[in-house]
Amino acid sequence: MDISPSVQSFVFHFGEMGSRWGFNRTVGQMYALLVVTERPLSANELAETLNISRGNVSMGMKELQSWRLVQVSHIPGDRKEYYRVTGSIWDMANTIFEERKKREVDPTLSLLRDNLLEEPKDQEEAFALEKMQEIHDLLEMLTQWSGELQRLSPEKLSTLMKLGAGVSKMLSMKDQLFAKNNQPNSDS
Amino acid sequence: MDISPSVQSFVFHFGEMGSRWGFNRTVGQMYALLVVTERPLSANELAETLNISRGNVSMGMKELQSWRLVQVSHIPGDRKEYYRVTGSIWDMANTIFEERKKREVDPTLSLLRDNLLEEPKDQEEAFALEKMQEIHDLLEMLTQWSGELQRLSPEKLSTLMKLGAGVSKMLSMKDQLFAKNNQPNSDS
DNA sequence: TAGATGTTTCAGAAATTTCTGAAAGTTTAA
DNA sequence: TTAAACTTTCAGAAATTTCTGAAACATCTA
């Protein structure tokens, strides 16, 4: 398959960046190509277009499926498997965040929690545990926060974004509002 | 230097995770050790404690300094250089986000912007450009948003976090507030 | 059942990244 | 100026990751 120069630069760039997001160069390229291509592509098309081996494509698709970023689809009367991305760009970002959280943050939280059960034996250990506690709390905050964002629809999110420098403002609004009611808490 | 088992597990874990955050195993270990150690450590102490070469420590400190995560400090009457982390855990998270943005997101945005200047030649290219536009917009949103968060004090952030499932609720409040385009209204 | 058309697997080759340690460089002090 | 105490550099060794391609496997059809 031929690709235009801008698609090519996009694909190469995401190959390089891909490693930062948890997959290797060729997997990043395969994903990028699928993102910007409307119709599903066969493994052979991917291999030829990107100049990589058929086996590599097979492994890459397996990995992207394990990330829930790619699905298989079939064309009636054709035995080949065709691949396409799952969902929108927003879904893509959500999925990547979620998977990375599962793979990176969750194990870290679990290790920190285990360590925090110990009693410090001396001043040095107490300091270390204090720092671990801080990291733990920070990660929990981020986790909770990102969960919130994920549950928002893209439309709502966009509204939120457009508030621009307003997050801080929103906070004081919230204070104002709840000052007059009596529940500062919005648990459900 | 001797380290307790929990510190050891912390250090090893951050060594493994470190690569996800943009630095390699030993750099991750060095940083983790500095985070949980109150007093500054010399290069030799780092090398001995982590069983790595002196040269590696030198390179690692250089890298962590380029990330603005570590600073050099001196002890009067001692010619050695001692290293310690800069700022709080919150500062650490901010710095890492900021640096990663600079290294990963900014170049991507710039590439996307360049590509988006092109006129699509056919339907396929139009689709590709559309997707690139969506990614561009998403990244801009995230960039703006994270800028907001960074400007918040940890205290305010904590308030925001405690809103818990309230972000969505807050949004509708905001709609209510601005619907009439006048001052806040105390009904809920 | 054989053969055609596809996919997956995985040993080891290739590429890349990381690490070591010796040599070179720097700074201080006598 | 020399020496001592320290740091940095970098060639190439070691470790790790990625990729290939041939063989094994799967499925369908005649």
Coordinates of C-alpha atoms (C1' of nucleotides) in Angstrom, one line a residue:
Chain A
M1 CA 0.0 0.0 0.0
D2 CA 1.2 3.5 -0.9
I3 CA 1.1 6.2 1.7
S4 CA 1.3 9.9 1.4
P5 CA 4.3 11.8 2.8
S6 CA 2.4 13.2 5.7
V7 CA 1.1 9.8 6.7
Q8 CA 4.6 8.5 6.4
S9 CA 6.0 11.1 8.7
F10 CA 3.1 10.5 11.2
V11 CA 3.8 6.8 11.2
F12 CA 7.5 7.2 11.7
H13 CA 7.1 9.7 14.4
F14 CA 4.7 7.4 16.3
G15 CA 7.1 4.6 15.9
E16 CA 9.7 6.6 17.7
M17 CA 7.3 7.9 20.3
G18 CA 5.6 4.5 20.7
S19 CA 8.3 3.2 23.0
R20 CA 7.4 6.0 25.5
W21 CA 3.9 4.7 25.5
G22 CA 4.8 1.2 26.2
F23 CA 5.3 -0.5 22.9
N24 CA 8.1 -0.8 20.5
R25 CA 8.9 1.0 17.3
T26 CA 7.2 -1.3 14.8
V27 CA 4.1 -1.8 17.0
G28 CA 3.8 2.0 17.2
Q29 CA 4.1 2.2 13.4
M30 CA 1.5 -0.4 12.9
Y31 CA -0.9 1.3 15.2
A32 CA -0.3 4.7 13.7
L33 CA -1.0 3.3 10.2
L34 CA -4.2 1.7 11.4
V35 CA -5.3 4.9 13.1
V36 CA -5.1 7.0 9.9
T37 CA -6.5 4.4 7.5
E38 CA -10.2 4.2 7.2
R39 CA -10.5 0.7 5.9
P40 CA -9.2 -2.3 7.9
L41 CA -5.8 -3.6 6.7
S42 CA -4.6 -7.2 6.4
A43 CA -1.4 -8.4 8.0
N44 CA 0.3 -8.6 4.7
E45 CA -0.6 -5.0 3.8
L46 CA 0.8 -3.9 7.1
A47 CA 4.0 -5.9 6.6
E48 CA 4.5 -4.6 3.0
T49 CA 3.7 -1.0 3.8
L50 CA 6.0 -0.8 6.8
N51 CA 8.7 -3.1 5.4
I52 CA 8.6 -5.5 8.3
S53 CA 8.2 -9.2 8.5
R54 CA 5.0 -11.0 8.5
G55 CA 5.8 -12.6 11.9
N56 CA 6.5 -9.3 13.4
V57 CA 3.0 -8.1 12.3
S58 CA 1.5 -11.1 13.9
M59 CA 3.1 -10.4 17.2
G60 CA 2.3 -6.8 17.0
M61 CA -1.3 -7.3 16.4
K62 CA -1.4 -9.7 19.3
E63 CA 0.0 -7.0 21.5
L64 CA -2.3 -4.3 20.3
Q65 CA -5.2 -6.6 20.9
S66 CA -4.0 -7.2 24.4
W67 CA -4.1 -3.4 24.9
R68 CA -7.6 -3.4 23.4
L69 CA -6.5 -0.9 20.8
V70 CA -7.1 -3.1 17.7
Q71 CA -9.8 -5.5 16.7
V72 CA -10.0 -8.1 14.0
S73 CA -12.6 -7.8 11.3
H74 CA -13.5 -10.0 8.4
I75 CA -14.6 -9.3 4.9
P76 CA -17.2 -11.7 3.6
G77 CA -15.8 -14.2 1.2
D78 CA -12.2 -13.5 2.2
R79 CA -10.4 -15.7 4.6
K80 CA -7.8 -13.2 5.6
E81 CA -8.0 -11.3 8.9
Y82 CA -8.3 -7.5 8.7
Y83 CA -7.3 -5.2 11.5
R84 CA -8.8 -1.9 12.6
V85 CA -8.5 0.4 15.6
T86 CA -11.2 0.1 18.2
G87 CA -13.2 3.3 18.9
S88 CA -12.4 7.0 18.6
I89 CA -9.2 8.9 19.4
W90 CA -10.7 9.7 22.7
D91 CA -11.2 6.0 23.4
M92 CA -7.7 5.4 22.4
A93 CA -6.3 7.9 24.9
N94 CA -8.6 6.4 27.6
T95 CA -7.5 2.9 26.8
I96 CA -3.9 3.7 26.9
F97 CA -4.2 5.5 30.2
E98 CA -6.1 2.7 31.7
E99 CA -3.8 0.0 30.5
R100 CA -0.7 1.9 31.6
K101 CA -2.3 2.5 35.0
K102 CA -3.0 -1.3 35.3
R103 CA 0.6 -2.2 34.3
E104 CA 2.5 0.5 36.1
V105 CA 0.6 2.4 38.8
D106 CA -1.3 -0.5 40.3
P107 CA 1.7 -2.7 41.0
T108 CA 3.5 0.3 42.5
L109 CA 0.6 1.2 44.8
S110 CA 0.5 -2.4 45.9
L111 CA 4.2 -2.5 46.7
L112 CA 4.0 0.8 48.6
R113 CA 1.0 -0.4 50.6
D114 CA 2.9 -3.5 51.6
N115 CA 5.9 -1.5 52.7
L116 CA 3.8 0.9 54.6
L117 CA 2.6 -1.9 56.9
E118 CA 6.1 -2.1 58.4
E119 CA 7.0 -0.3 61.6
P120 CA 10.0 2.0 61.1
K121 CA 13.0 0.7 63.1
D122 CA 14.9 4.0 63.2
Q123 CA 14.9 7.6 62.1
E124 CA 16.2 6.8 58.6
E125 CA 13.5 4.2 58.0
A126 CA 10.8 6.5 59.3
F127 CA 11.9 9.1 56.7
A128 CA 11.8 6.6 53.9
L129 CA 8.3 5.4 54.9
E130 CA 7.2 9.0 55.0
K131 CA 8.3 9.5 51.5
M132 CA 6.7 6.3 50.4
Q133 CA 3.5 7.4 52.0
E134 CA 3.6 10.7 50.0
I135 CA 4.1 8.9 46.8
H136 CA 1.3 6.5 47.6
D137 CA -1.0 9.4 48.3
L138 CA -0.1 11.2 45.2
L139 CA -0.6 8.1 43.0
E140 CA -4.0 7.5 44.7
M141 CA -5.0 11.0 43.9
L142 CA -4.0 10.7 40.3
T143 CA -5.8 7.4 40.0
Q144 CA -9.0 8.8 41.4
W145 CA -8.7 11.9 39.3
S146 CA -8.1 10.0 36.0
G147 CA -11.0 7.8 36.8
E148 CA -13.2 10.8 37.0
L149 CA -12.0 12.1 33.7
Q150 CA -12.5 8.8 32.0
R151 CA -16.1 8.7 33.1
L152 CA -16.7 12.1 31.5
S153 CA -18.0 12.2 28.0
P154 CA -15.8 13.9 25.4
E155 CA -18.4 16.7 25.2
K156 CA -18.3 17.4 28.9
L157 CA -14.6 17.1 28.9
S158 CA -14.4 19.7 26.1
T159 CA -16.5 22.1 28.2
L160 CA -14.2 21.5 31.1
M161 CA -11.3 22.3 28.9
K162 CA -12.8 25.4 27.6
L163 CA -13.0 26.8 31.1
G164 CA -9.3 27.4 30.5
A165 CA -7.8 29.1 33.4
G166 CA -10.9 28.4 35.3
V167 CA -10.2 25.4 37.3
S168 CA -9.2 27.5 40.2
K169 CA -12.2 29.7 39.7
M170 CA -14.4 26.7 39.6
L171 CA -13.0 25.7 43.0
S172 CA -14.0 28.9 44.6
M173 CA -17.4 28.7 42.9
K174 CA -17.8 25.4 44.6
D175 CA -16.9 26.9 47.9
Q176 CA -19.5 29.6 47.4
L177 CA -22.1 27.1 46.4
F178 CA -21.6 24.8 49.2
A179 CA -21.2 27.4 51.8
K180 CA -24.8 28.2 51.5
N181 CA -25.9 24.6 51.6
N182 CA -24.6 22.5 54.4
Q183 CA -22.9 19.5 52.7
P184 CA -19.4 20.2 51.6
N185 CA -19.3 16.6 50.5
S186 CA -20.7 15.1 47.3
D187 CA -20.3 11.4 48.0
S188 CA -23.1 9.2 46.7
Chain B
M1 CA 25.5 2.2 52.9
D2 CA 23.1 -0.4 54.3
I3 CA 19.5 -0.1 53.4
S4 CA 16.4 -1.7 54.9
P5 CA 14.4 -4.4 53.1
S6 CA 11.6 -2.0 52.4
V7 CA 13.9 0.6 50.9
Q8 CA 15.5 -2.1 48.9
S9 CA 12.2 -3.3 47.4
F10 CA 11.3 0.3 46.7
V11 CA 14.5 1.0 44.9
F12 CA 14.4 -2.1 42.8
H13 CA 10.8 -1.5 41.9
F14 CA 11.5 2.0 40.8
G15 CA 14.4 0.7 38.8
E16 CA 12.1 -1.5 36.8
M17 CA 9.4 1.2 36.5
G18 CA 11.9 3.9 35.7
S19 CA 12.1 2.9 32.1
R20 CA 8.5 3.7 31.7
W21 CA 9.1 7.2 33.0
G22 CA 11.9 7.9 30.6
F23 CA 15.1 6.7 32.3
N24 CA 16.9 3.4 32.6
R25 CA 17.0 0.9 35.4
T26 CA 20.0 2.2 37.3
V27 CA 19.0 5.8 36.9
G28 CA 15.7 4.9 38.4
Q29 CA 17.4 3.2 41.3
M30 CA 19.6 6.1 42.0
Y31 CA 16.7 8.4 42.0
A32 CA 14.6 6.2 44.2
L33 CA 17.4 5.9 46.7
L34 CA 17.9 9.7 46.8
V35 CA 14.2 10.2 47.3
V36 CA 14.0 8.1 50.4
T37 CA 17.3 9.2 52.0
E38 CA 17.2 12.3 54.0
R39 CA 20.8 13.3 53.8
P40 CA 22.6 13.9 50.5
L41 CA 24.6 11.0 49.2
S42 CA 28.0 11.0 47.5
A43 CA 28.6 9.3 44.1
N44 CA 30.6 6.6 45.8
E45 CA 27.8 5.9 48.3
L46 CA 25.4 5.5 45.5
A47 CA 27.7 3.3 43.5
E48 CA 28.4 1.0 46.5
T49 CA 24.9 0.8 47.7
L50 CA 23.5 0.0 44.3
N51 CA 26.4 -2.1 43.2
I52 CA 27.0 -0.2 40.0
S53 CA 30.1 1.5 38.6
R54 CA 31.3 4.9 39.5
G55 CA 31.1 6.0 35.9
N56 CA 27.5 5.0 35.7
V57 CA 26.6 7.1 38.7
S58 CA 28.3 10.1 37.1
M59 CA 26.3 9.7 34.0
G60 CA 23.1 9.1 35.9
M61 CA 23.5 12.2 38.0
K62 CA 24.1 14.2 34.9
E63 CA 20.8 12.9 33.5
L64 CA 18.8 13.4 36.6
Q65 CA 20.2 16.9 36.8
S66 CA 19.1 17.5 33.2
W67 CA 15.6 16.5 34.3
R68 CA 16.0 19.0 37.2
L69 CA 15.2 16.2 39.6
V70 CA 18.5 16.2 41.5
Q71 CA 20.9 18.8 42.7
V72 CA 24.4 18.9 43.9
S73 CA 25.2 20.0 47.4
H74 CA 28.4 20.3 49.3
I75 CA 29.5 19.6 52.8
P76 CA 31.9 22.2 54.3
G77 CA 35.4 20.9 54.4
D78 CA 34.6 18.0 52.1
R79 CA 35.6 18.1 48.4
K80 CA 33.2 15.4 47.4
E81 CA 29.9 16.3 45.6
Y82 CA 26.8 15.1 47.4
Y83 CA 23.5 14.7 45.6
R84 CA 19.9 15.2 46.8
V85 CA 16.5 15.5 45.2
T86 CA 15.1 18.8 44.4
G87 CA 11.8 19.7 46.1
S88 CA 8.9 17.7 47.3
I89 CA 7.2 14.7 45.9
W90 CA 4.6 17.0 44.3
D91 CA 7.4 18.9 42.7
M92 CA 8.9 15.7 41.5
A93 CA 5.6 14.7 39.8
N94 CA 5.3 18.1 38.2
T95 CA 8.8 18.1 37.0
I96 CA 8.5 14.7 35.4
F97 CA 5.3 15.7 33.7
E98 CA 6.7 18.9 32.4
E99 CA 9.9 17.3 31.1
R100 CA 8.0 14.5 29.4
K101 CA 5.7 17.0 27.8
K102 CA 8.7 18.9 26.5
R103 CA 10.3 15.8 25.2
E104 CA 7.3 13.9 23.8
V105 CA 4.2 15.9 23.4
D106 CA 5.7 19.2 22.1
P107 CA 7.5 17.5 19.2
T108 CA 4.4 15.6 18.3
L109 CA 2.2 18.6 18.3
S110 CA 4.7 20.4 16.1
L111 CA 4.8 17.5 13.6
L112 CA 1.0 17.3 13.5
R113 CA 0.7 21.1 12.9
D114 CA 3.1 20.8 10.0
N115 CA 1.1 18.0 8.5
L116 CA -2.2 19.8 9.0
L117 CA -1.0 22.6 6.7
E118 CA -1.2 20.3 3.7
E119 CA -4.3 20.1 1.5
P120 CA -5.7 16.6 1.2
K121 CA -5.3 15.2 -2.3
D122 CA -7.9 12.5 -2.0
Q123 CA -10.4 10.9 0.3
E124 CA -7.9 8.7 2.0
E125 CA -5.6 11.6 2.8
A126 CA -8.6 13.6 4.0
F127 CA -9.4 10.9 6.5
A128 CA -5.8 10.7 7.7
L129 CA -5.7 14.5 8.2
E130 CA -8.9 14.4 10.1
K131 CA -7.5 11.8 12.5
M132 CA -4.3 13.9 12.9
Q133 CA -6.5 16.9 13.7
E134 CA -8.3 14.9 16.4
I135 CA -5.0 13.8 18.0
H136 CA -3.7 17.3 17.8
D137 CA -6.8 18.7 19.5
L138 CA -6.6 16.0 22.2
L139 CA -3.0 16.7 22.9
E140 CA -3.6 20.4 23.1
M141 CA -6.4 19.8 25.5
L142 CA -4.2 17.7 27.7
T143 CA -1.5 20.2 27.6
Q144 CA -3.7 23.0 28.6
W145 CA -5.3 21.0 31.3
S146 CA -2.0 19.8 32.8
G147 CA -0.8 23.4 32.8
E148 CA -3.8 24.3 34.9
L149 CA -3.1 21.5 37.3
Q150 CA 0.5 22.5 37.7
R151 CA -0.3 26.0 38.6
L152 CA -2.6 24.8 41.4
S153 CA -1.1 24.6 44.8
P154 CA -1.0 21.1 46.3
E155 CA -3.6 22.2 48.8
K156 CA -6.1 23.3 46.2
L157 CA -5.4 20.2 44.3
S158 CA -6.2 18.2 47.3
T159 CA -9.5 20.0 47.7
L160 CA -10.2 19.3 44.0
M161 CA -9.5 15.6 44.5
K162 CA -11.7 15.4 47.5
L163 CA -14.6 16.4 45.4
G164 CA -14.4 12.8 44.2
A165 CA -17.2 12.0 41.9
G166 CA -18.1 15.6 41.8
V167 CA -16.3 16.8 38.7
S168 CA -19.3 16.1 36.6
K169 CA -21.6 17.6 39.1
M170 CA -19.5 20.7 39.2
L171 CA -19.8 21.0 35.5
S172 CA -23.6 21.1 35.6
M173 CA -23.3 23.6 38.4
K174 CA -21.2 25.7 36.1
D175 CA -23.9 25.5 33.4
Q176 CA -26.5 26.6 35.9
L177 CA -24.4 29.4 37.0
F178 CA -23.7 30.8 33.6
A179 CA -27.0 30.0 32.0
K180 CA -28.5 33.2 33.2
N181 CA -25.3 35.1 32.6
N182 CA -25.5 36.8 35.9
Q183 CA -24.3 36.2 39.4
P184 CA -24.3 32.9 41.2
N185 CA -27.5 31.6 42.4
S186 CA -27.8 29.6 45.6
D187 CA -30.4 27.0 44.5
S188 CA -29.1 23.5 43.9
Chain C
dT1 C1' -7.3 -36.9 2.0
dA2 C1' -4.3 -33.5 -0.1
dG3 C1' -3.4 -29.0 -1.1
dA4 C1' -4.2 -24.1 -0.9
dT5 C1' -4.4 -20.3 1.9
dG6 C1' -3.9 -18.3 5.7
dT7 C1' -1.8 -17.4 10.9
dT8 C1' 1.4 -18.2 14.8
dT9 C1' 5.5 -19.5 17.0
dC10 C1' 10.1 -19.2 18.3
dA11 C1' 15.3 -19.9 17.8
dG12 C1' 18.7 -17.2 17.0
dA13 C1' 20.4 -12.9 14.2
dA14 C1' 20.5 -8.0 14.4
dA15 C1' 20.0 -3.8 16.6
dT16 C1' 19.9 -1.1 20.4
dT17 C1' 20.7 0.2 25.1
dT18 C1' 23.2 0.0 29.2
dC19 C1' 27.2 -0.5 31.9
dT20 C1' 32.0 -0.9 33.1
dG21 C1' 36.5 0.6 34.1
dA22 C1' 40.6 2.7 32.7
dA23 C1' 42.3 7.0 31.2
dA24 C1' 41.8 11.8 30.9
dG25 C1' 40.3 15.9 33.1
dT26 C1' 39.6 19.1 37.2
dT27 C1' 40.4 21.3 41.5
dT28 C1' 42.7 22.1 45.7
dA29 C1' 46.5 22.4 48.6
dA30 C1' 51.3 22.4 49.9
Chain D
dT1 C1' 54.9 22.1 40.4
dT2 C1' 53.5 18.0 42.1
dA3 C1' 50.4 15.2 44.2
dA4 C1' 46.2 13.9 46.1
dA5 C1' 41.3 13.5 45.7
dC6 C1' 37.9 13.7 43.2
dT7 C1' 34.8 13.7 38.6
dT8 C1' 33.9 12.9 33.7
dT9 C1' 34.4 10.6 29.5
dC10 C1' 34.0 7.1 26.2
dA11 C1' 35.4 2.7 23.7
dG12 C1' 33.9 -1.4 23.7
dA13 C1' 31.8 -5.4 26.6
dA14 C1' 27.6 -7.1 28.3
dA15 C1' 22.8 -7.2 28.6
dT16 C1' 18.5 -6.6 26.6
dT17 C1' 15.1 -5.9 23.2
dT18 C1' 13.5 -6.4 18.7
dC19 C1' 13.0 -8.6 14.4
dT20 C1' 13.2 -12.1 10.8
dG21 C1' 12.0 -16.1 8.4
dA22 C1' 11.3 -20.9 8.3
dA23 C1' 8.7 -24.4 10.3
dA24 C1' 4.6 -25.7 12.6
dC25 C1' -0.1 -25.1 13.0
dA26 C1' -5.1 -24.1 11.5
dT27 C1' -8.9 -24.0 8.5
dC28 C1' -11.3 -24.6 4.3
dT29 C1' -12.4 -26.8 -0.1
dA30 C1' -12.2 -30.1 -3.6

